[in-house]
Amino acid sequence: MRPSARALLLAILTLAGASPVRSEAPTAAASPDFAGCVGGLKTLAEERGVPRPVAETALSGIAPDPAVVPATQSQAEFVKPVWEYVEASVTPERIATGQAKLAEWSEVLGRIEAAYGVDRHILVAFWGVESNYGAALEGAGIRPVVPALATLACGDPARPGLWRDELVAALKILADGDADAERMRGSWAGAMGHTQFMPTAFLRHAVDFDGDGKRDIWHAVPDALASTANFLKQSGWRAGEGWGLEVLLPDGFDYRLADETTERPFAEWRTLGLKPAGGAFPDGAERRAVLLLPTGAKGPAFLLEPNFRVILRYNTALAYALTVAHLSDRLRGAPGFTRDWPRGDRMLSTEERTDLQTRLSALGHPVGGADGKIGPKTRAAIRAFQAAKGLVPDGYADAALLEKVRAAGAPAP
Ligand code: CA
């Protein structure tokens, strides 16, 4: 799946009904070059194996979708703390509906588990997060995919190649007969159906599970859930293993161990004083996990097993993966997190995060590019800075940390 586009979509979906349409007029998409650009797309599609009549029919006479390009431009400033993502999707209603879906689709889910080795609670959690079990597919923002992707391919100068690839994939889906142009609807970014596959992901992973000859992720729940299971299996999902669990850390814990990259056996974590917040550590000496503190020492801690990385293949945002993982537990009947989040913290803006990254680099702690996104490399740089300053090295980027980094004397960018 295309993680960048998926992350954009998530940000849009979590706006709780807010329209992604902004008031600014679209820029390049409305230019008189659109028709010429679309002509080039027809040629490109043909070069990549799409029958010319399919491209002609799908692309002729289309107009730029005025909502689409502004939607891409609204994303960078969107900042939301991790717990807001989790709590926006893991609501009592979302849990109750998911449990009803588990009962409704029990027989199909049993066959999908047998075929792909992916647990039903994870699959239904993806379904709930991606489309609210299909309810979001009726929303006003759902639009024909081909014009949306053509608008992006011709109007988003940041990533035209990505959108061209997705558009050609969408045309191949039409050519294969899995959907027609009217039924092939999706988000402004081209994410389609109950579990929001991008067209390239559809071509690689979608399956016909109900046996009617079409891979219909838009209307056939068995096809959508089995396609998601197939994606996860092909991405390395380990049958019989979970995603991980919340843990409690002992007093005086050495936070340098929470480096997100060092896998240790559960027995070793137990020896280091970690305890499951609920339930138990998994059996089996070969089971290993990394320790992650999404909001540092002030919030919940998690031991993450390899399957968590597979969830991140669907969408690279940590908040997204944690949301799917937690919803799967709640669908199973598990309680909420034991430790609360640092809700009083002010989130850093994109500008502040970029400033933080620039300053950390200048102080000799490389962040792998100052892009305003806090990922594993930035958290590692923060831990290194904290350790050098005698602070608790928990890797959390909050306003207090930024003040300390600014006070450390790195030059302004
Ligand atoms: Ca089917």
XYZ file of C-alpha atoms and ligand atoms in Angstrom:
414
model
C 0.000 0.000 0.000
C 1.106 3.570 -0.518
C 1.749 4.710 3.017
C 1.980 8.404 2.340
C -1.365 8.501 0.640
C -2.820 6.252 3.295
C -1.593 8.551 6.027
C -3.203 11.489 4.279
C -6.450 9.624 4.059
C -6.380 8.752 7.737
C -5.850 12.360 8.634
C -8.855 13.278 6.546
C -11.061 10.525 7.927
C -10.229 11.452 11.498
C -11.477 14.976 10.953
C -14.756 13.569 12.287
C -16.974 14.474 9.407
C -15.232 17.679 8.436
C -15.120 18.072 4.691
C -11.661 17.898 3.144
C -12.816 20.479 0.648
C -11.111 23.774 1.307
C -12.064 27.155 0.034
C -8.900 27.842 -1.950
C -9.264 27.422 -5.686
C -7.348 24.464 -7.083
C -4.156 25.493 -8.746
C -2.542 23.372 -11.430
C -5.549 21.078 -11.697
C -7.650 23.846 -13.169
C -5.069 24.920 -15.713
C -5.842 24.665 -19.421
C -3.150 21.994 -19.612
C -5.418 19.440 -17.938
C -6.763 17.997 -21.179
C -3.244 17.711 -22.564
C -2.029 16.054 -19.401
C -4.886 13.554 -19.524
C -3.976 12.788 -23.138
C -0.480 11.945 -21.932
C -1.929 9.686 -19.254
C -3.834 7.718 -21.897
C -0.593 7.130 -23.767
C 1.251 6.171 -20.586
C -1.494 3.710 -19.644
C -1.339 2.102 -23.076
C 2.450 1.803 -22.827
C 1.982 -0.011 -19.527
C -0.475 -2.517 -20.948
C -3.901 -0.948 -20.506
C -6.012 -1.532 -23.630
C -6.450 1.815 -25.401
C -10.273 1.643 -25.450
C -10.336 1.220 -21.645
C -8.177 4.311 -21.128
C -10.170 6.288 -23.705
C -13.521 5.439 -22.135
C -12.362 6.103 -18.574
C -10.443 9.322 -19.214
C -12.258 11.054 -22.055
C -14.290 14.077 -21.062
C -13.301 14.046 -17.393
C -12.862 17.321 -15.530
C -10.458 17.993 -12.686
C -12.004 17.190 -9.321
C -11.886 20.579 -7.559
C -11.705 19.085 -4.046
C -8.721 16.870 -4.667
C -5.564 18.967 -4.948
C -6.433 21.345 -2.100
C -6.971 18.244 0.055
C -3.350 17.198 -0.471
C -2.193 20.662 0.513
C -4.140 20.721 3.771
C -2.263 17.826 5.309
C 1.127 19.075 6.421
C -0.216 21.395 9.088
C -2.444 18.734 10.572
C -1.146 17.838 14.002
C -2.970 15.563 16.395
C -1.674 13.766 19.474
C -1.521 9.991 19.331
C -4.258 9.467 21.896
C -6.700 11.564 19.875
C -6.199 9.280 16.888
C -6.720 6.221 19.068
C -9.735 7.568 20.899
C -11.421 8.933 17.755
C -11.564 5.400 16.342
C -11.788 3.202 19.443
C -15.124 4.473 20.728
C -17.739 2.413 22.603
C -19.915 2.549 19.491
C -17.053 1.402 17.229
C -16.355 -1.494 19.594
C -20.015 -2.522 19.856
C -20.536 -2.367 16.084
C -17.358 -4.354 15.544
C -18.502 -7.062 17.921
C -21.799 -7.247 16.048
C -19.862 -7.566 12.774
C -17.752 -10.353 14.281
C -20.955 -12.264 15.007
C -22.555 -11.449 11.656
C -19.524 -12.527 9.621
C -18.314 -15.305 11.916
C -18.471 -18.096 9.372
C -16.670 -16.107 6.658
C -14.043 -14.902 9.144
C -13.412 -18.509 10.179
C -12.690 -19.452 6.579
C -10.463 -16.391 6.100
C -8.502 -17.272 9.250
C -8.043 -20.822 7.950
C -6.910 -19.595 4.516
C -4.566 -16.758 5.558
C -3.695 -17.265 9.241
C -4.752 -13.757 10.236
C -6.864 -13.318 13.359
C -10.448 -12.129 12.865
C -10.205 -9.361 15.469
C -7.349 -7.719 13.586
C -9.272 -7.917 10.306
C -12.428 -6.414 11.770
C -10.301 -3.720 13.466
C -8.864 -2.694 10.072
C -12.403 -2.628 8.707
C -13.593 -0.451 11.572
C -10.712 2.005 11.350
C -10.638 2.243 7.554
C -14.332 2.707 6.771
C -16.314 2.347 10.021
C -17.338 -1.118 8.796
C -18.391 0.280 5.434
C -20.548 3.109 6.777
C -18.024 5.733 5.615
C -18.361 4.478 2.034
C -21.742 6.182 1.861
C -20.183 9.538 2.740
C -20.336 12.607 0.550
C -16.549 12.600 0.094
C -16.559 9.278 -1.738
C -15.977 9.958 -5.427
C -15.088 8.207 -8.702
C -11.440 7.182 -8.427
C -10.267 7.782 -11.995
C -11.001 11.548 -12.154
C -9.579 11.999 -8.647
C -6.315 10.258 -9.528
C -6.089 12.060 -12.887
C -6.480 15.352 -11.032
C -3.656 14.384 -8.681
C -1.422 13.070 -11.471
C -1.831 16.367 -13.339
C -2.122 18.732 -10.399
C 0.012 17.581 -7.460
C 3.571 18.603 -8.337
C 4.923 16.944 -5.188
C 4.235 13.339 -6.182
C 3.069 13.057 -9.816
C 4.761 9.667 -10.299
C 2.912 8.108 -7.394
C -0.447 9.291 -8.720
C 0.348 8.208 -12.277
C 1.153 4.698 -10.986
C -2.106 4.598 -9.047
C -4.111 5.863 -12.024
C -2.657 3.232 -14.358
C -3.411 0.584 -11.722
C -7.000 1.848 -11.506
C -7.337 1.546 -15.289
C -5.991 -2.022 -15.109
C -8.695 -2.855 -12.554
C -11.270 -1.588 -15.056
C -9.614 -3.610 -17.809
C -9.708 -6.742 -15.638
C -13.447 -6.295 -15.144
C -13.443 -6.262 -11.334
C -15.337 -2.960 -11.326
C -16.725 -0.418 -13.739
C -15.913 3.269 -13.587
C -19.121 4.105 -11.752
C -18.663 1.462 -9.065
C -14.922 2.124 -8.626
C -15.267 4.872 -6.035
C -12.961 5.921 -3.247
C -11.435 8.732 -1.267
C -9.970 11.813 -2.900
C -6.594 9.986 -2.713
C -7.917 6.863 -4.438
C -8.284 4.571 -1.405
C -11.103 2.191 -2.200
C -13.640 -0.049 -0.533
C -14.274 -1.437 2.922
C -10.591 -1.603 3.869
C -9.374 1.261 1.661
C -6.979 -0.309 -0.798
C -5.050 1.916 -3.153
C -5.269 0.630 -6.774
C -1.677 -0.699 -6.793
C -2.378 -2.589 -3.566
C -5.570 -3.942 -5.123
C -3.630 -5.380 -8.069
C -1.125 -7.057 -5.755
C -3.343 -8.300 -2.953
C -7.081 -8.263 -3.710
C -8.828 -11.637 -3.882
C -12.257 -12.940 -4.849
C -13.287 -14.774 -1.682
C -17.017 -15.175 -2.275
C -16.372 -16.894 -5.592
C -18.467 -14.724 -7.905
C -15.538 -14.100 -10.235
C -14.936 -10.477 -9.240
C -12.654 -8.972 -6.618
C -15.278 -6.616 -5.233
C -13.802 -4.803 -2.232
C -16.429 -2.070 -2.642
C -19.519 -4.178 -1.968
C -18.525 -7.738 -0.967
C -17.388 -7.864 2.659
C -15.828 -11.356 2.235
C -13.687 -10.047 -0.639
C -12.592 -6.949 1.305
C -11.689 -8.815 4.502
C -9.915 -11.646 2.678
C -7.994 -9.114 0.575
C -6.828 -7.433 3.768
C -5.847 -10.809 5.219
C -3.939 -11.555 2.013
C -2.152 -8.197 2.223
C -1.126 -8.923 5.811
C -0.027 -12.480 5.066
C 2.053 -11.350 2.087
C 3.543 -8.613 4.290
C 4.823 -11.164 6.796
C 1.985 -11.666 9.295
C 2.828 -14.437 11.738
C -0.138 -16.740 12.319
C -0.939 -17.382 15.951
C 0.942 -14.334 17.224
C -0.501 -11.051 18.409
C 0.686 -7.476 17.859
C 2.053 -7.010 21.385
C 0.693 -5.610 24.633
C 0.810 -2.740 27.092
C 3.413 -3.185 29.815
C 4.242 -1.551 33.123
C 7.839 -0.463 33.723
C 9.609 -0.854 37.082
C 10.767 2.103 39.161
C 14.209 3.232 38.091
C 13.802 1.735 34.638
C 16.654 2.395 32.204
C 14.843 4.188 29.368
C 17.747 3.638 27.002
C 16.285 0.140 26.547
C 13.208 1.657 24.881
C 15.033 2.198 21.603
C 12.313 0.697 19.329
C 14.865 -1.415 17.488
C 16.344 -3.911 19.955
C 14.261 -7.072 20.023
C 14.541 -9.059 23.236
C 12.826 -12.293 24.297
C 9.876 -11.770 26.624
C 11.804 -13.656 29.318
C 14.511 -10.984 29.163
C 11.968 -8.173 29.430
C 10.511 -9.949 32.450
C 13.980 -10.123 34.011
C 14.353 -6.378 33.388
C 11.259 -5.849 35.537
C 8.547 -5.350 32.912
C 5.094 -6.686 33.684
C 2.051 -7.056 31.416
C -0.498 -4.322 32.175
C -3.160 -7.007 31.735
C -3.140 -10.593 30.569
C 0.204 -12.352 30.277
C 3.368 -12.420 28.225
C 3.113 -14.918 25.367
C 4.495 -18.410 25.806
C 7.407 -19.598 23.760
C 11.080 -18.783 24.160
C 11.326 -17.594 20.555
C 8.770 -14.788 20.961
C 10.525 -11.419 20.967
C 9.466 -7.798 21.161
C 10.731 -4.215 21.087
C 9.808 -1.630 23.699
C 8.068 1.556 22.538
C 6.974 4.606 24.528
C 4.835 6.701 22.126
C 4.636 9.632 24.545
C 7.735 8.932 26.579
C 7.904 8.180 30.260
C 4.598 9.964 30.900
C 2.362 7.625 28.895
C 1.669 3.949 28.272
C 4.510 1.612 27.257
C 4.177 -1.218 24.771
C 6.078 -4.363 23.885
C 5.599 -4.759 20.137
C 5.907 -8.087 18.363
C 6.799 -8.463 14.662
C 3.120 -8.380 13.638
C 2.961 -4.736 14.719
C 5.441 -3.930 11.959
C 3.077 -5.647 9.510
C 0.250 -3.332 10.617
C 2.610 -0.436 9.875
C 2.920 -1.738 6.310
C -0.740 -0.784 5.847
C -0.039 2.734 7.069
C 3.266 3.953 8.422
C 1.759 6.233 11.070
C 2.410 4.896 14.565
C -0.898 6.321 15.806
C -2.688 4.428 13.050
C -1.072 1.088 13.884
C -1.702 1.535 17.583
C -5.348 2.311 16.829
C -5.843 -0.884 14.811
C -3.992 -2.935 17.422
C -5.967 -1.522 20.326
C -9.329 -1.821 18.585
C -8.560 -5.495 17.907
C -8.008 -6.029 21.633
C -11.178 -4.182 22.581
C -13.180 -6.259 20.060
C -11.840 -9.305 21.888
C -13.217 -7.877 25.134
C -9.957 -6.565 26.620
C -10.058 -3.338 28.691
C -8.579 0.044 27.749
C -4.989 1.056 28.424
C -3.912 0.995 32.068
C -1.765 4.113 31.967
C -3.207 7.393 30.726
C -1.643 9.702 28.141
C -0.007 13.063 28.954
C -3.135 14.933 27.908
C -2.013 18.298 29.210
C 0.915 18.446 26.809
C 0.829 20.937 23.978
C 1.669 19.296 20.672
C 4.515 20.729 18.640
C 3.529 22.259 15.317
C 5.104 21.050 12.096
C 7.313 24.151 12.131
C 8.449 23.462 15.689
C 9.137 19.817 14.945
C 11.210 20.805 11.935
C 13.082 23.310 14.102
C 13.663 20.601 16.702
C 15.055 18.268 14.051
C 17.299 20.924 12.537
C 18.714 21.777 15.954
C 19.241 18.134 16.958
C 21.199 17.579 13.748
C 23.290 20.685 14.383
C 24.024 19.358 17.877
C 25.415 16.157 16.393
C 22.329 13.948 16.713
C 21.269 13.073 13.155
C 17.521 12.789 12.507
C 17.604 11.477 8.929
C 16.080 14.599 7.376
C 14.170 17.496 8.968
C 10.699 16.756 7.587
C 8.581 17.786 10.575
C 7.590 14.170 11.239
C 8.723 12.472 14.412
C 9.774 8.935 13.494
C 12.177 6.354 14.897
C 15.297 8.282 13.786
C 14.160 11.520 15.389
C 13.223 9.702 18.588
C 16.689 8.088 18.609
C 18.266 11.550 18.209
C 16.138 12.859 21.078
C 17.208 9.950 23.289
C 20.864 10.679 22.474
C 20.380 14.375 23.317
C 18.576 13.523 26.567
C 21.258 11.043 27.602
C 24.001 13.591 26.909
C 22.167 16.140 29.074
C 21.460 13.754 31.932
C 17.697 13.769 31.194
C 15.416 10.727 31.154
C 16.144 9.356 27.647
C 12.569 8.534 26.654
C 12.657 10.026 23.134
C 9.478 12.081 23.507
C 9.215 15.312 21.529
C 7.195 17.738 23.626
C 7.373 21.484 24.202
C 9.648 21.078 27.239
C 12.117 19.066 25.182
C 12.137 21.687 22.420
C 12.942 24.379 25.000
C 15.861 22.338 26.277
C 17.175 21.760 22.762
C 16.863 25.472 21.953
C 18.678 26.316 25.194
C 21.487 23.945 24.249
C 22.671 26.545 21.811
C 22.188 25.013 18.402
C 22.155 27.685 15.712
C 18.775 28.802 14.418
C 17.957 27.257 11.039
Ca -16.170 -11.641 -5.256
